[in-house]
Structure formats: structure tokens, C-alpha cells
Amino acid sequence: MPPEHDVLQAADGMRLGATLYRPAGDSLRPGLILVHRYGGNRAVWEGFARAACHAGLLVVAPDLRGHGESAVRDGKPLPYSGLSEAEILNSLQDIEAAKNHLLAHGADPQNLALAGEGLGANLALRYTLQAPDIQAVVMISPGLEYNGIETEDAICRLRDCPALLVATEGDAYSALSASTLKQNAPVFAELRTWPGASHGVDLFAAHPESMHFILQWLGSILDGK
């Protein structure tokens, strides 16, 4: 089925552009939310989202507030470069809106996962702490801190949710951050690195096999629920 371009609304009224990737069939499907980096937009996930949909997942990729088609509030421009740390933290409401959108379109509430890149990885972890229905979290190029969103203390509080930490060896800050998070995780956490210095989903172009690895990891968890 072709991707569906939708408009979501966060709890604070922020309107968000989003794309839904719906696999064929009417049965309940595992749901996956994709969260882009600071300064990015949902289009960066296009290839991965299509692959995940082909693998049977119901996928939604939103534009976080201040980004892409979510850069207007109350009729005024809302550029990401002008967001305060508090406003960036409010992006957790955008992830919540995306999850509700998945559930409204037939996602299995017992099979929900979250993946993020860069700042989106940090936000994904922070959201998982407040959403016990998230069954797995993938963090691509995480940081111990991006734009005020910290992760080291957060991962120590993670419960009952496996984490996959992904980085390239030459992306020094993300590689160090991912290793530190792996050491501090109280739950099952897997660290996987690739050569090179790609950041975020740029990894998929440099190492196409990484996409398959992540989807296989997600499938091993969600299919077992």
C-alpha cells in the first residue's frame, strides 16, 4: 500500500506532519515509531520505513515540532533553530501523538517499538521511560546529551524494555555514548557498531546490512510477544 501522509495533533495542540506505512492485510500488526534527528525530518526514514513495512510492521514517521511540515504554530513559523530545550523536550508529546495514531490504525498495543537517530534516539529513550507499552527501543547514534536531552541517568531507569544501541566507530561522540549507555543499562541492551563515521540513518547508505540487522532484532522481540 502507498504511504499515507497525515496530520497529527499533539496534546498541546501542535499540528504535526506524519507519514504512515501500512502493510497489506487487516490483522493487528506490530507498530513502530521513527524519530528523526535535530534539524532533520521524517523523510530521512523513507527507505527504512518501507523495509519495515515490507517486513510486516505498521510504521509512522512524524516530523517533530519545528521540523519539516511541523514548523508552524498558531500561524507563525516555528524553526527548529529557535526551539528552547524545554520546547525540544515537549517533542515527547509528538511521539505520543504518533503512537496514538498507530493504535488508531490497527497497531497491536502489545507490540510497539520506537527507533530514533541522533536527538531522536535520546527522545526515544526518554519517551520509553514514560510509556510502559513500548516493548523495544532502538537508538542510532545516541548521545549522552543532545540539546539538553540527557540519557545516562535515563537508561539507568529503563525497565522491561530491551534496547539496541547502534553507532559507527568513527562517530566518536556517539560511539562513546552508546558504549556508556550499554554499560549502564539495567535491562538487556545490545551494542552494535560499524566502521566509518556515518551519523544516524546515514548508516544505512554506508552499510545496507545494518538495516536488515535492526529489523531482525526488532522482529525477534516483537514476534515473541
mmCIF file of C-alpha atoms in Angstrom:
data_model
loop_
_atom_site.group_PDB
_atom_site.id
_atom_site.type_symbol
_atom_site.label_atom_id
_atom_site.label_comp_id
_atom_site.label_asym_id
_atom_site.label_seq_id
_atom_site.Cartn_x
_atom_site.Cartn_y
_atom_site.Cartn_z
ATOM 1 C CA MET A 1 0.000 0.000 0.000
ATOM 2 C CA PRO A 2 1.294 3.521 -0.727
ATOM 3 C CA PRO A 3 2.393 5.641 2.240
ATOM 4 C CA GLU A 4 -0.310 7.858 3.729
ATOM 5 C CA HIS A 5 0.511 11.482 4.540
ATOM 6 C CA ASP A 6 -1.366 12.579 7.642
ATOM 7 C CA VAL A 7 -1.623 15.473 10.094
ATOM 8 C CA LEU A 8 -1.434 14.613 13.791
ATOM 9 C CA GLN A 9 -2.173 16.789 16.805
ATOM 10 C CA ALA A 10 -0.126 16.692 19.973
ATOM 11 C CA ALA A 11 -1.680 17.150 23.392
ATOM 12 C CA ASP A 12 -0.696 20.818 23.467
ATOM 13 C CA GLY A 13 -2.370 21.445 20.104
ATOM 14 C CA MET A 14 0.784 21.349 17.959
ATOM 15 C CA ARG A 15 -0.021 20.086 14.459
ATOM 16 C CA LEU A 16 2.443 17.616 13.013
ATOM 17 C CA GLY A 17 3.105 16.237 9.569
ATOM 18 C CA ALA A 18 3.487 12.457 9.519
ATOM 19 C CA THR A 19 3.649 9.511 7.137
ATOM 20 C CA LEU A 20 2.003 6.160 7.838
ATOM 21 C CA TYR A 21 3.305 2.998 6.182
ATOM 22 C CA ARG A 22 0.628 0.322 6.285
ATOM 23 C CA PRO A 23 1.312 -3.332 5.368
ATOM 24 C CA ALA A 24 -1.334 -5.275 3.484
ATOM 25 C CA GLY A 25 -3.956 -7.155 5.493
ATOM 26 C CA ASP A 26 -6.361 -6.320 8.286
ATOM 27 C CA SER A 27 -4.785 -8.172 11.212
ATOM 28 C CA LEU A 28 -3.170 -6.454 14.179
ATOM 29 C CA ARG A 29 0.404 -5.532 13.313
ATOM 30 C CA PRO A 30 3.439 -4.644 15.410
ATOM 31 C CA GLY A 31 3.811 -0.862 15.476
ATOM 32 C CA LEU A 32 6.985 1.158 15.001
ATOM 33 C CA ILE A 33 7.547 4.894 15.547
ATOM 34 C CA LEU A 34 10.528 6.516 13.818
ATOM 35 C CA VAL A 35 12.039 9.701 15.291
ATOM 36 C CA HIS A 36 14.446 11.849 13.253
ATOM 37 C CA ARG A 37 17.467 13.872 14.404
ATOM 38 C CA TYR A 38 17.706 17.575 15.247
ATOM 39 C CA GLY A 39 17.454 19.541 12.008
ATOM 40 C CA GLY A 40 16.121 16.538 10.072
ATOM 41 C CA ASN A 41 12.645 15.445 9.088
ATOM 42 C CA ARG A 42 10.672 12.274 8.583
ATOM 43 C CA ALA A 43 11.890 11.826 5.001
ATOM 44 C CA VAL A 44 15.258 10.532 6.248
ATOM 45 C CA TRP A 45 13.491 7.347 7.354
ATOM 46 C CA GLU A 46 11.846 6.644 3.981
ATOM 47 C CA GLY A 47 13.948 3.633 2.958
ATOM 48 C CA PHE A 48 13.937 2.069 6.400
ATOM 49 C CA ALA A 49 10.218 2.690 6.864
ATOM 50 C CA ARG A 50 9.400 0.940 3.590
ATOM 51 C CA ALA A 51 11.595 -2.008 4.548
ATOM 52 C CA ALA A 52 9.954 -2.240 7.969
ATOM 53 C CA CYS A 53 6.510 -2.095 6.378
ATOM 54 C CA HIS A 54 7.507 -4.856 3.939
ATOM 55 C CA ALA A 55 8.548 -6.899 6.986
ATOM 56 C CA GLY A 56 5.001 -6.579 8.337
ATOM 57 C CA LEU A 57 5.258 -3.615 10.703
ATOM 58 C CA LEU A 58 2.811 -0.721 10.801
ATOM 59 C CA VAL A 59 5.110 2.297 10.779
ATOM 60 C CA VAL A 60 4.665 6.003 11.457
ATOM 61 C CA ALA A 61 7.306 8.698 10.964
ATOM 62 C CA PRO A 62 6.351 12.147 12.284
ATOM 63 C CA ASP A 63 8.031 15.498 11.757
ATOM 64 C CA LEU A 64 8.916 16.694 15.247
ATOM 65 C CA ARG A 65 7.822 20.220 16.173
ATOM 66 C CA GLY A 66 9.975 22.830 14.484
ATOM 67 C CA HIS A 67 10.924 20.445 11.680
ATOM 68 C CA GLY A 68 9.620 19.620 8.210
ATOM 69 C CA GLU A 69 5.859 20.106 7.967
ATOM 70 C CA SER A 70 5.620 20.726 11.724
ATOM 71 C CA ALA A 71 7.297 24.134 11.647
ATOM 72 C CA VAL A 72 4.242 26.382 12.089
ATOM 73 C CA ARG A 73 2.407 27.123 15.336
ATOM 74 C CA ASP A 74 -0.573 29.468 15.607
ATOM 75 C CA GLY A 75 0.091 30.633 12.065
ATOM 76 C CA LYS A 76 3.669 31.672 12.811
ATOM 77 C CA PRO A 77 6.929 29.997 11.717
ATOM 78 C CA LEU A 78 8.463 27.695 14.311
ATOM 79 C CA PRO A 79 12.015 26.912 13.140
ATOM 80 C CA TYR A 80 13.867 24.181 14.980
ATOM 81 C CA SER A 81 16.835 26.506 15.462
ATOM 82 C CA GLY A 82 14.687 28.690 17.713
ATOM 83 C CA LEU A 83 13.415 25.927 19.991
ATOM 84 C CA SER A 84 14.408 26.088 23.636
ATOM 85 C CA GLU A 85 15.485 22.952 25.493
ATOM 86 C CA ALA A 86 12.074 22.891 27.174
ATOM 87 C CA GLU A 87 10.327 23.056 23.790
ATOM 88 C CA ILE A 88 12.503 20.251 22.464
ATOM 89 C CA LEU A 89 11.524 18.155 25.481
ATOM 90 C CA ASN A 90 7.908 18.825 24.517
ATOM 91 C CA SER A 91 8.637 16.728 21.427
ATOM 92 C CA LEU A 92 7.770 13.795 23.676
ATOM 93 C CA GLN A 93 4.169 14.854 23.052
ATOM 94 C CA ASP A 94 4.817 14.430 19.327
ATOM 95 C CA ILE A 95 5.928 10.841 19.886
ATOM 96 C CA GLU A 96 2.818 10.234 21.979
ATOM 97 C CA ALA A 97 0.650 11.566 19.152
ATOM 98 C CA ALA A 98 2.436 9.244 16.726
ATOM 99 C CA LYS A 99 1.818 6.254 18.992
ATOM 100 C CA ASN A 100 -1.867 7.102 19.288
ATOM 101 C CA HIS A 101 -2.011 7.351 15.510
ATOM 102 C CA LEU A 102 -0.550 3.855 15.183
ATOM 103 C CA LEU A 103 -3.047 2.429 17.649
ATOM 104 C CA ALA A 104 -5.936 4.130 15.849
ATOM 105 C CA HIS A 105 -4.845 2.448 12.619
ATOM 106 C CA GLY A 106 -4.592 -1.091 13.923
ATOM 107 C CA ALA A 107 -1.243 -1.456 15.665
ATOM 108 C CA ASP A 108 -1.069 -4.225 18.266
ATOM 109 C CA PRO A 109 -0.857 -2.452 21.651
ATOM 110 C CA GLN A 110 1.231 -5.356 22.951
ATOM 111 C CA ASN A 111 3.789 -4.972 20.133
ATOM 112 C CA LEU A 112 5.050 -1.398 19.978
ATOM 113 C CA ALA A 113 8.611 -0.255 19.329
ATOM 114 C CA LEU A 114 10.444 3.019 18.947
ATOM 115 C CA ALA A 115 13.540 3.928 16.939
ATOM 116 C CA GLY A 116 15.372 7.236 16.827
ATOM 117 C CA GLU A 117 18.525 8.765 15.367
ATOM 118 C CA GLY A 118 20.685 11.441 16.993
ATOM 119 C CA LEU A 119 18.466 13.666 19.122
ATOM 120 C CA GLY A 120 15.608 11.364 18.131
ATOM 121 C CA ALA A 121 17.432 8.476 19.831
ATOM 122 C CA ASN A 122 17.649 10.456 23.061
ATOM 123 C CA LEU A 123 13.983 11.408 22.840
ATOM 124 C CA ALA A 124 13.053 7.787 22.112
ATOM 125 C CA LEU A 125 14.712 6.664 25.329
ATOM 126 C CA ARG A 126 13.119 9.440 27.352
ATOM 127 C CA TYR A 127 9.688 8.611 25.931
ATOM 128 C CA THR A 128 10.138 4.913 26.682
ATOM 129 C CA LEU A 129 10.558 5.742 30.374
ATOM 130 C CA GLN A 130 7.067 7.244 30.483
ATOM 131 C CA ALA A 131 5.408 4.660 28.208
ATOM 132 C CA PRO A 132 5.477 1.105 29.595
ATOM 133 C CA ASP A 133 3.678 -0.144 26.478
ATOM 134 C CA ILE A 134 6.854 0.345 24.406
ATOM 135 C CA GLN A 135 8.383 -3.118 24.039
ATOM 136 C CA ALA A 136 11.701 -2.243 22.374
ATOM 137 C CA VAL A 137 13.787 0.865 21.700
ATOM 138 C CA VAL A 138 16.458 1.336 19.016
ATOM 139 C CA MET A 139 18.931 4.190 19.477
ATOM 140 C CA ILE A 140 21.022 5.041 16.407
ATOM 141 C CA SER A 141 23.908 7.443 17.112
ATOM 142 C CA PRO A 142 22.703 8.358 20.613
ATOM 143 C CA GLY A 143 24.409 10.996 22.702
ATOM 144 C CA LEU A 144 24.821 11.312 26.427
ATOM 145 C CA GLU A 145 23.311 14.746 25.805
ATOM 146 C CA TYR A 146 21.819 16.441 22.760
ATOM 147 C CA ASN A 147 20.070 19.819 23.037
ATOM 148 C CA GLY A 148 19.600 19.369 26.759
ATOM 149 C CA ILE A 149 18.108 15.860 26.441
ATOM 150 C CA GLU A 150 20.297 13.598 28.599
ATOM 151 C CA THR A 151 20.378 9.805 28.528
ATOM 152 C CA GLU A 152 22.896 8.414 31.032
ATOM 153 C CA ASP A 153 20.615 8.711 34.042
ATOM 154 C CA ALA A 154 17.592 7.868 31.906
ATOM 155 C CA ILE A 155 18.863 4.480 30.784
ATOM 156 C CA CYS A 156 19.566 3.543 34.397
ATOM 157 C CA ARG A 157 15.818 3.813 34.972
ATOM 158 C CA LEU A 158 14.812 1.685 31.996
ATOM 159 C CA ARG A 159 12.734 -1.352 32.967
ATOM 160 C CA ASP A 160 11.389 -4.315 30.988
ATOM 161 C CA CYS A 161 12.334 -2.846 27.606
ATOM 162 C CA PRO A 162 15.240 -4.223 25.550
ATOM 163 C CA ALA A 163 17.452 -1.583 23.919
ATOM 164 C CA LEU A 164 19.572 -1.724 20.773
ATOM 165 C CA LEU A 165 22.405 0.811 20.652
ATOM 166 C CA VAL A 166 23.868 1.489 17.204
ATOM 167 C CA ALA A 167 26.828 3.668 16.215
ATOM 168 C CA THR A 168 29.758 3.878 13.837
ATOM 169 C CA GLU A 169 33.261 3.647 15.217
ATOM 170 C CA GLY A 170 34.350 6.946 13.653
ATOM 171 C CA ASP A 171 31.388 8.914 15.018
ATOM 172 C CA ALA A 172 33.383 9.303 18.212
ATOM 173 C CA TYR A 173 30.835 11.004 20.473
ATOM 174 C CA SER A 174 28.016 8.640 19.556
ATOM 175 C CA ALA A 175 30.269 5.581 19.832
ATOM 176 C CA LEU A 176 31.410 6.619 23.322
ATOM 177 C CA SER A 177 27.851 7.483 24.323
ATOM 178 C CA ALA A 178 26.479 4.158 23.082
ATOM 179 C CA SER A 179 29.174 2.238 24.963
ATOM 180 C CA THR A 180 28.460 4.142 28.175
ATOM 181 C CA LEU A 181 24.721 3.575 27.838
ATOM 182 C CA LYS A 182 25.297 -0.137 27.258
ATOM 183 C CA GLN A 183 27.315 -0.350 30.481
ATOM 184 C CA ASN A 184 24.637 1.495 32.477
ATOM 185 C CA ALA A 185 21.556 -0.284 31.127
ATOM 186 C CA PRO A 186 19.847 -2.434 33.781
ATOM 187 C CA VAL A 187 17.936 -4.361 31.096
ATOM 188 C CA PHE A 188 19.009 -6.372 28.066
ATOM 189 C CA ALA A 189 20.915 -3.950 25.867
ATOM 190 C CA GLU A 190 22.830 -4.842 22.733
ATOM 191 C CA LEU A 191 25.559 -2.628 21.268
ATOM 192 C CA ARG A 192 26.364 -2.910 17.556
ATOM 193 C CA THR A 193 28.942 -0.782 15.782
ATOM 194 C CA TRP A 194 30.007 -0.467 12.146
ATOM 195 C CA PRO A 195 33.154 1.021 10.571
ATOM 196 C CA GLY A 196 33.145 4.562 9.240
ATOM 197 C CA ALA A 197 31.812 7.827 10.580
ATOM 198 C CA SER A 198 28.188 7.868 9.390
ATOM 199 C CA HIS A 199 25.734 9.503 11.788
ATOM 200 C CA GLY A 200 22.143 8.439 12.294
ATOM 201 C CA VAL A 201 20.327 6.851 9.381
ATOM 202 C CA ASP A 202 23.201 7.791 7.058
ATOM 203 C CA LEU A 203 24.470 4.438 8.316
ATOM 204 C CA PHE A 204 22.030 2.651 6.013
ATOM 205 C CA ALA A 205 23.658 4.037 2.870
ATOM 206 C CA ALA A 206 27.159 3.169 4.077
ATOM 207 C CA HIS A 207 26.185 -0.248 5.471
ATOM 208 C CA PRO A 208 22.914 -1.541 3.972
ATOM 209 C CA GLU A 209 23.197 -4.697 6.074
ATOM 210 C CA SER A 210 22.636 -2.563 9.186
ATOM 211 C CA MET A 211 19.018 -2.027 8.171
ATOM 212 C CA HIS A 212 18.432 -5.772 7.994
ATOM 213 C CA PHE A 213 20.156 -6.248 11.352
ATOM 214 C CA ILE A 214 17.914 -3.711 13.094
ATOM 215 C CA LEU A 215 14.751 -5.132 11.567
ATOM 216 C CA GLN A 216 15.794 -8.651 12.515
ATOM 217 C CA TRP A 217 16.458 -7.500 16.077
ATOM 218 C CA LEU A 218 13.057 -5.826 16.293
ATOM 219 C CA GLY A 219 11.354 -8.881 14.827
ATOM 220 C CA SER A 220 12.945 -11.200 17.352
ATOM 221 C CA ILE A 221 11.426 -9.167 20.182
ATOM 222 C CA LEU A 222 8.055 -8.141 18.773
ATOM 223 C CA ASP A 223 7.235 -11.507 17.226
ATOM 224 C CA GLY A 224 7.796 -13.161 20.580
ATOM 225 C CA LYS A 225 5.211 -11.072 22.406
#
